[in-house]
Amino acid sequence: MVKKKDVTKDDISNTTVLIVLSVVVILSVFSVGYYLSVMQKTQLMKENSLDDGTGEVSLHLSKAPVRQELQETGGQVALNIAGPETINSLEEEESIQ
Amino acid sequence: MREVSNKTIVAFLMLALVLVVTTTFFGVNQLDNGLTGAAIGTGVGTGTTNLTVEGIVGISVTDDVIEFGSVYVNGSASYGVLDSNASHTGADMINTSTGTAVNIDDWHVIENNGTVAVNVTMSTDQTDARSYLCGTGNCPTTAGSDALVQVFATETGAEANTCSSGLQDSYATTLTQQTAENVTLCPRMEYGDSNDELRVYYRMQVPVDAAEGIKTLTTTYTAEAI
């Protein structure tokens, strides 16, 4: 046989505990939901406060052309043209002989 | 099974209540810090309503290509200067096709197409000017000591007062020989249709011993609501 516990003035009834517990659970659920929705909105605002775009700068670096320095060394052409005086002197030599 | 006393249960309940209240408090604080737009009614019956509409940040690069073409550095100089703004003078950079000095006038156009004033900064995809310009050869003779990339912005006559304060209208260095820097082009770029456009120009110092090849610099313009 179960012995019935004496109820004193300090004891809280099970019904009261159950009601308070239910309130706490409901508040907790709402609180977490509310917090998450605020975080989501804040994140969305942060994302909306930034934007960017890109551009491009390009060049094609090529090799500088090699400078062509040609040094032409010309050959020597010797030309000896006998002038009229030379011819005369030859004729004179022949006549003497 | 041992019974839990009512006092213990009450203690747990109180703890749970405190947690709930604290969580709610932080949630509301977060809301106050970052969210506007709530209508605030004052008075009864004939109250006025204040509504702050949150703006939208938007930036677009409507002309996003600057092309210097095929060029080489004059062999008698230690570096050449490329400038995309025709009114500035480049030096010792020769166009490969024409054999004459490089002279182009080309720019990026950035437009604030949002509904709020923004702070505009730029950055590049490179870590430093030496690795960008010297390439794999690493500039064996000069060590890339003169390698540099600079940037500046202007307003056009048709879009005057686009930058209502602090326009970066002289060249600022974004890539030094060994570092990369973000450059603030305009701390307050307006968004009205007649004053929401900036032109951005680039200047580069190319070492004479830089490796041949295509050098592409991707720049990112970032707008942040102010």
mmCIF file of N, CA and C in Angstrom, chain B residues 99-175:
data_model
loop_
_atom_site.group_PDB
_atom_site.id
_atom_site.type_symbol
_atom_site.label_atom_id
_atom_site.label_comp_id
_atom_site.label_asym_id
_atom_site.label_seq_id
_atom_site.Cartn_x
_atom_site.Cartn_y
_atom_site.Cartn_z
ATOM 1 N N GLY B 99 55.668 50.828 -84.452
ATOM 2 C CA GLY B 99 57.039 51.259 -84.187
ATOM 3 C C GLY B 99 57.108 52.650 -83.568
ATOM 4 N N THR B 100 55.944 53.168 -83.168
ATOM 5 C CA THR B 100 55.921 54.507 -82.561
ATOM 6 C C THR B 100 55.573 54.398 -81.078
ATOM 7 N N ALA B 101 55.721 55.513 -80.379
ATOM 8 C CA ALA B 101 55.449 55.528 -78.932
ATOM 9 C C ALA B 101 53.983 55.166 -78.660
ATOM 10 N N VAL B 102 53.764 54.403 -77.593
ATOM 11 C CA VAL B 102 52.399 54.011 -77.233
ATOM 12 C C VAL B 102 51.641 55.247 -76.757
ATOM 13 N N ASN B 103 50.470 55.458 -77.340
ATOM 14 C CA ASN B 103 49.654 56.601 -76.930
ATOM 15 C C ASN B 103 48.187 56.197 -77.029
ATOM 16 N N ILE B 104 47.613 55.767 -75.909
ATOM 17 C CA ILE B 104 46.207 55.369 -75.948
ATOM 18 C C ILE B 104 45.411 56.250 -74.981
ATOM 19 N N ASP B 105 44.101 56.248 -75.140
ATOM 20 C CA ASP B 105 43.214 56.933 -74.195
ATOM 21 C C ASP B 105 42.080 55.951 -73.894
ATOM 22 N N ASP B 106 42.223 55.242 -72.801
ATOM 23 C CA ASP B 106 41.282 54.162 -72.484
ATOM 24 C C ASP B 106 41.073 54.142 -70.972
ATOM 25 N N TRP B 107 39.887 53.753 -70.544
ATOM 26 C CA TRP B 107 39.574 53.809 -69.115
ATOM 27 C C TRP B 107 38.472 52.815 -68.774
ATOM 28 N N HIS B 108 38.336 52.538 -67.486
ATOM 29 C CA HIS B 108 37.186 51.787 -66.981
ATOM 30 C C HIS B 108 36.126 52.795 -66.563
ATOM 31 N N VAL B 109 34.881 52.439 -66.736
ATOM 32 C CA VAL B 109 33.779 53.276 -66.244
ATOM 33 C C VAL B 109 33.059 52.520 -65.139
ATOM 34 N N ILE B 110 32.996 53.135 -63.959
ATOM 35 C CA ILE B 110 32.231 52.512 -62.883
ATOM 36 C C ILE B 110 31.030 53.388 -62.568
ATOM 37 N N GLU B 111 29.912 52.725 -62.366
ATOM 38 C CA GLU B 111 28.655 53.440 -62.161
ATOM 39 C C GLU B 111 27.991 52.980 -60.874
ATOM 40 N N ASN B 112 27.545 53.937 -60.088
ATOM 41 C CA ASN B 112 26.780 53.609 -58.882
ATOM 42 C C ASN B 112 25.324 53.471 -59.298
ATOM 43 N N ASN B 113 24.883 52.240 -59.477
ATOM 44 C CA ASN B 113 23.493 52.044 -59.899
ATOM 45 C C ASN B 113 22.599 51.621 -58.739
ATOM 46 N N GLY B 114 23.053 51.917 -57.520
ATOM 47 C CA GLY B 114 22.230 51.629 -56.348
ATOM 48 C C GLY B 114 21.410 52.844 -55.951
ATOM 49 N N THR B 115 20.941 52.843 -54.730
ATOM 50 C CA THR B 115 20.116 53.962 -54.259
ATOM 51 C C THR B 115 20.692 54.596 -53.002
ATOM 52 N N VAL B 116 21.978 54.371 -52.775
ATOM 53 C CA VAL B 116 22.659 55.009 -51.643
ATOM 54 C C VAL B 116 24.061 55.431 -52.079
ATOM 55 N N ALA B 117 24.593 56.422 -51.390
ATOM 56 C CA ALA B 117 25.987 56.815 -51.638
ATOM 57 C C ALA B 117 26.903 55.699 -51.113
ATOM 58 N N VAL B 118 28.021 55.511 -51.797
ATOM 59 C CA VAL B 118 28.906 54.404 -51.418
ATOM 60 C C VAL B 118 30.363 54.853 -51.355
ATOM 61 N N ASN B 119 31.133 54.083 -50.628
ATOM 62 C CA ASN B 119 32.586 54.246 -50.589
ATOM 63 C C ASN B 119 33.166 53.243 -51.590
ATOM 64 N N VAL B 120 33.940 53.735 -52.560
ATOM 65 C CA VAL B 120 34.453 52.846 -53.614
ATOM 66 C C VAL B 120 35.948 52.619 -53.459
ATOM 67 N N THR B 121 36.336 51.377 -53.374
ATOM 68 C CA THR B 121 37.758 51.029 -53.319
ATOM 69 C C THR B 121 38.085 50.077 -54.468
ATOM 70 N N MET B 122 39.362 49.978 -54.778
ATOM 71 C CA MET B 122 39.760 49.029 -55.832
ATOM 72 C C MET B 122 40.925 48.170 -55.348
ATOM 73 N N SER B 123 41.013 46.988 -55.904
ATOM 74 C CA SER B 123 42.137 46.092 -55.623
ATOM 75 C C SER B 123 42.385 45.277 -56.881
ATOM 76 N N THR B 124 43.479 44.539 -56.921
ATOM 77 C CA THR B 124 43.779 43.722 -58.100
ATOM 78 C C THR B 124 43.935 42.261 -57.694
ATOM 79 N N ASP B 125 44.089 41.424 -58.695
ATOM 80 C CA ASP B 125 44.262 39.999 -58.410
ATOM 81 C C ASP B 125 45.740 39.633 -58.258
ATOM 82 N N GLN B 126 46.629 40.632 -58.227
ATOM 83 C CA GLN B 126 48.069 40.364 -58.146
ATOM 84 C C GLN B 126 48.615 40.685 -56.755
ATOM 85 N N THR B 127 49.723 40.037 -56.418
ATOM 86 C CA THR B 127 50.316 40.260 -55.096
ATOM 87 C C THR B 127 51.362 41.367 -55.118
ATOM 88 N N ASP B 128 51.976 41.608 -56.261
ATOM 89 C CA ASP B 128 52.963 42.685 -56.382
ATOM 90 C C ASP B 128 53.277 42.922 -57.857
ATOM 91 N N ALA B 129 53.879 44.087 -58.137
ATOM 92 C CA ALA B 129 54.133 44.480 -59.526
ATOM 93 C C ALA B 129 55.251 43.652 -60.155
ATOM 94 N N ARG B 130 56.188 43.238 -59.346
ATOM 95 C CA ARG B 130 57.318 42.489 -59.894
ATOM 96 C C ARG B 130 56.867 41.153 -60.488
ATOM 97 N N SER B 131 56.084 40.406 -59.714
ATOM 98 C CA SER B 131 55.657 39.104 -60.230
ATOM 99 C C SER B 131 54.682 39.289 -61.390
ATOM 100 N N TYR B 132 53.880 40.369 -61.345
ATOM 101 C CA TYR B 132 52.920 40.599 -62.425
ATOM 102 C C TYR B 132 53.638 40.951 -63.732
ATOM 103 N N LEU B 133 54.586 41.897 -63.683
ATOM 104 C CA LEU B 133 55.201 42.377 -64.916
ATOM 105 C C LEU B 133 56.427 41.569 -65.338
ATOM 106 N N CYS B 134 57.228 41.154 -64.363
ATOM 107 C CA CYS B 134 58.458 40.437 -64.713
ATOM 108 C C CYS B 134 58.164 38.999 -65.140
ATOM 109 N N GLY B 135 57.115 38.427 -64.584
ATOM 110 C CA GLY B 135 56.743 37.072 -64.976
ATOM 111 C C GLY B 135 57.764 36.053 -64.522
ATOM 112 N N THR B 136 57.849 34.969 -65.278
ATOM 113 C CA THR B 136 58.702 33.860 -64.862
ATOM 114 C C THR B 136 60.184 34.211 -64.910
ATOM 115 N N GLY B 137 60.524 35.145 -65.787
ATOM 116 C CA GLY B 137 61.937 35.531 -65.897
ATOM 117 C C GLY B 137 62.430 36.276 -64.677
ATOM 118 N N ASN B 138 61.511 36.908 -63.951
ATOM 119 C CA ASN B 138 61.837 37.590 -62.699
ATOM 120 C C ASN B 138 62.798 38.768 -62.878
ATOM 121 N N CYS B 139 62.835 39.332 -64.059
ATOM 122 C CA CYS B 139 63.675 40.502 -64.352
ATOM 123 C C CYS B 139 65.118 40.307 -63.857
ATOM 124 N N PRO B 140 65.879 39.484 -64.525
ATOM 125 C CA PRO B 140 67.199 39.104 -64.027
ATOM 126 C C PRO B 140 68.192 40.259 -63.878
ATOM 127 N N THR B 141 68.029 41.306 -64.662
ATOM 128 C CA THR B 141 68.994 42.401 -64.602
ATOM 129 C C THR B 141 68.580 43.489 -63.607
ATOM 130 N N THR B 142 67.323 43.916 -63.708
ATOM 131 C CA THR B 142 66.881 45.035 -62.855
ATOM 132 C C THR B 142 66.225 44.574 -61.558
ATOM 133 N N ALA B 143 65.898 43.294 -61.455
ATOM 134 C CA ALA B 143 65.179 42.748 -60.289
ATOM 135 C C ALA B 143 63.816 43.411 -60.122
ATOM 136 N N GLY B 144 63.344 44.020 -61.187
ATOM 137 C CA GLY B 144 62.010 44.627 -61.148
ATOM 138 C C GLY B 144 61.906 45.794 -60.196
ATOM 139 N N SER B 145 63.016 46.459 -59.943
ATOM 140 C CA SER B 145 63.002 47.529 -58.940
ATOM 141 C C SER B 145 62.110 48.703 -59.344
ATOM 142 N N ASP B 146 61.851 48.847 -60.642
ATOM 143 C CA ASP B 146 60.997 49.951 -61.083
ATOM 144 C C ASP B 146 59.571 49.522 -61.390
ATOM 145 N N ALA B 147 59.264 48.247 -61.199
ATOM 146 C CA ALA B 147 57.917 47.755 -61.524
ATOM 147 C C ALA B 147 56.885 48.444 -60.633
ATOM 148 N N LEU B 148 55.805 48.901 -61.260
ATOM 149 C CA LEU B 148 54.813 49.689 -60.509
ATOM 150 C C LEU B 148 53.487 49.681 -61.273
ATOM 151 N N VAL B 149 52.381 49.649 -60.552
ATOM 152 C CA VAL B 149 51.056 49.851 -61.166
ATOM 153 C C VAL B 149 50.314 50.892 -60.334
ATOM 154 N N GLN B 150 49.820 51.920 -61.013
ATOM 155 C CA GLN B 150 49.120 52.999 -60.315
ATOM 156 C C GLN B 150 47.751 53.240 -60.930
ATOM 157 N N VAL B 151 46.908 53.925 -60.188
ATOM 158 C CA VAL B 151 45.522 54.117 -60.616
ATOM 159 C C VAL B 151 45.033 55.499 -60.175
ATOM 160 N N PHE B 152 44.165 56.107 -60.980
ATOM 161 C CA PHE B 152 43.498 57.322 -60.526
ATOM 162 C C PHE B 152 42.120 57.416 -61.174
ATOM 163 N N ALA B 153 41.269 58.276 -60.612
ATOM 164 C CA ALA B 153 39.893 58.380 -61.107
ATOM 165 C C ALA B 153 39.566 59.825 -61.450
ATOM 166 N N THR B 154 38.651 59.993 -62.409
ATOM 167 C CA THR B 154 38.194 61.342 -62.765
ATOM 168 C C THR B 154 36.675 61.332 -62.923
ATOM 169 N N GLU B 155 36.126 62.537 -62.825
ATOM 170 C CA GLU B 155 34.725 62.725 -63.175
ATOM 171 C C GLU B 155 34.700 63.281 -64.588
ATOM 172 N N THR B 156 33.662 62.993 -65.320
ATOM 173 C CA THR B 156 33.534 63.629 -66.623
ATOM 174 C C THR B 156 32.657 64.867 -66.449
ATOM 175 N N GLY B 157 32.687 65.745 -67.452
ATOM 176 C CA GLY B 157 31.883 66.959 -67.365
ATOM 177 C C GLY B 157 30.407 66.652 -67.207
ATOM 178 N N ALA B 158 29.960 65.608 -67.922
ATOM 179 C CA ALA B 158 28.540 65.266 -67.871
ATOM 180 C C ALA B 158 28.134 64.671 -66.528
ATOM 181 N N GLU B 159 29.100 64.154 -65.810
ATOM 182 C CA GLU B 159 28.800 63.502 -64.532
ATOM 183 C C GLU B 159 29.587 64.185 -63.401
ATOM 184 N N ALA B 160 29.599 65.509 -63.452
ATOM 185 C CA ALA B 160 30.329 66.257 -62.417
ATOM 186 C C ALA B 160 29.716 66.013 -61.041
ATOM 187 N N ASN B 161 30.548 66.162 -60.027
ATOM 188 C CA ASN B 161 30.117 65.978 -58.624
ATOM 189 C C ASN B 161 29.684 64.552 -58.296
ATOM 190 N N THR B 162 30.188 63.605 -59.081
ATOM 191 C CA THR B 162 29.896 62.204 -58.741
ATOM 192 C C THR B 162 30.526 61.857 -57.402
ATOM 193 N N CYS B 163 31.772 62.334 -57.219
ATOM 194 C CA CYS B 163 32.440 62.065 -55.945
ATOM 195 C C CYS B 163 32.385 63.350 -55.120
ATOM 196 N N SER B 164 31.549 63.332 -54.101
ATOM 197 C CA SER B 164 31.329 64.577 -53.356
ATOM 198 C C SER B 164 32.405 64.839 -52.315
ATOM 199 N N SER B 165 33.312 63.903 -52.132
ATOM 200 C CA SER B 165 34.453 64.213 -51.248
ATOM 201 C C SER B 165 35.588 63.227 -51.478
ATOM 202 N N GLY B 166 36.797 63.774 -51.509
ATOM 203 C CA GLY B 166 38.000 62.937 -51.489
ATOM 204 C C GLY B 166 38.309 62.125 -52.726
ATOM 205 N N LEU B 167 37.955 62.633 -53.919
ATOM 206 C CA LEU B 167 38.251 61.881 -55.147
ATOM 207 C C LEU B 167 39.754 61.647 -55.294
ATOM 208 N N GLN B 168 40.151 60.428 -55.619
ATOM 209 C CA GLN B 168 41.564 60.109 -55.845
ATOM 210 C C GLN B 168 41.906 60.518 -57.271
ATOM 211 N N ASP B 169 42.190 61.814 -57.463
ATOM 212 C CA ASP B 169 42.374 62.305 -58.823
ATOM 213 C C ASP B 169 43.838 62.440 -59.231
ATOM 214 N N SER B 170 44.730 61.882 -58.443
ATOM 215 C CA SER B 170 46.128 61.768 -58.871
ATOM 216 C C SER B 170 46.525 60.312 -58.662
ATOM 217 N N TYR B 171 47.600 59.919 -59.334
ATOM 218 C CA TYR B 171 47.936 58.502 -59.291
ATOM 219 C C TYR B 171 48.281 58.006 -57.883
ATOM 220 N N ALA B 172 47.651 56.902 -57.514
ATOM 221 C CA ALA B 172 47.957 56.220 -56.248
ATOM 222 C C ALA B 172 48.452 54.827 -56.600
ATOM 223 N N THR B 173 49.394 54.337 -55.846
ATOM 224 C CA THR B 173 50.015 53.046 -56.167
ATOM 225 C C THR B 173 49.199 51.888 -55.611
ATOM 226 N N THR B 174 48.855 50.974 -56.506
ATOM 227 C CA THR B 174 48.134 49.781 -56.058
ATOM 228 C C THR B 174 49.037 48.545 -56.027
ATOM 229 N N LEU B 175 50.088 48.544 -56.891
ATOM 230 C CA LEU B 175 51.078 47.462 -56.826
ATOM 231 C C LEU B 175 52.470 48.080 -56.790
#
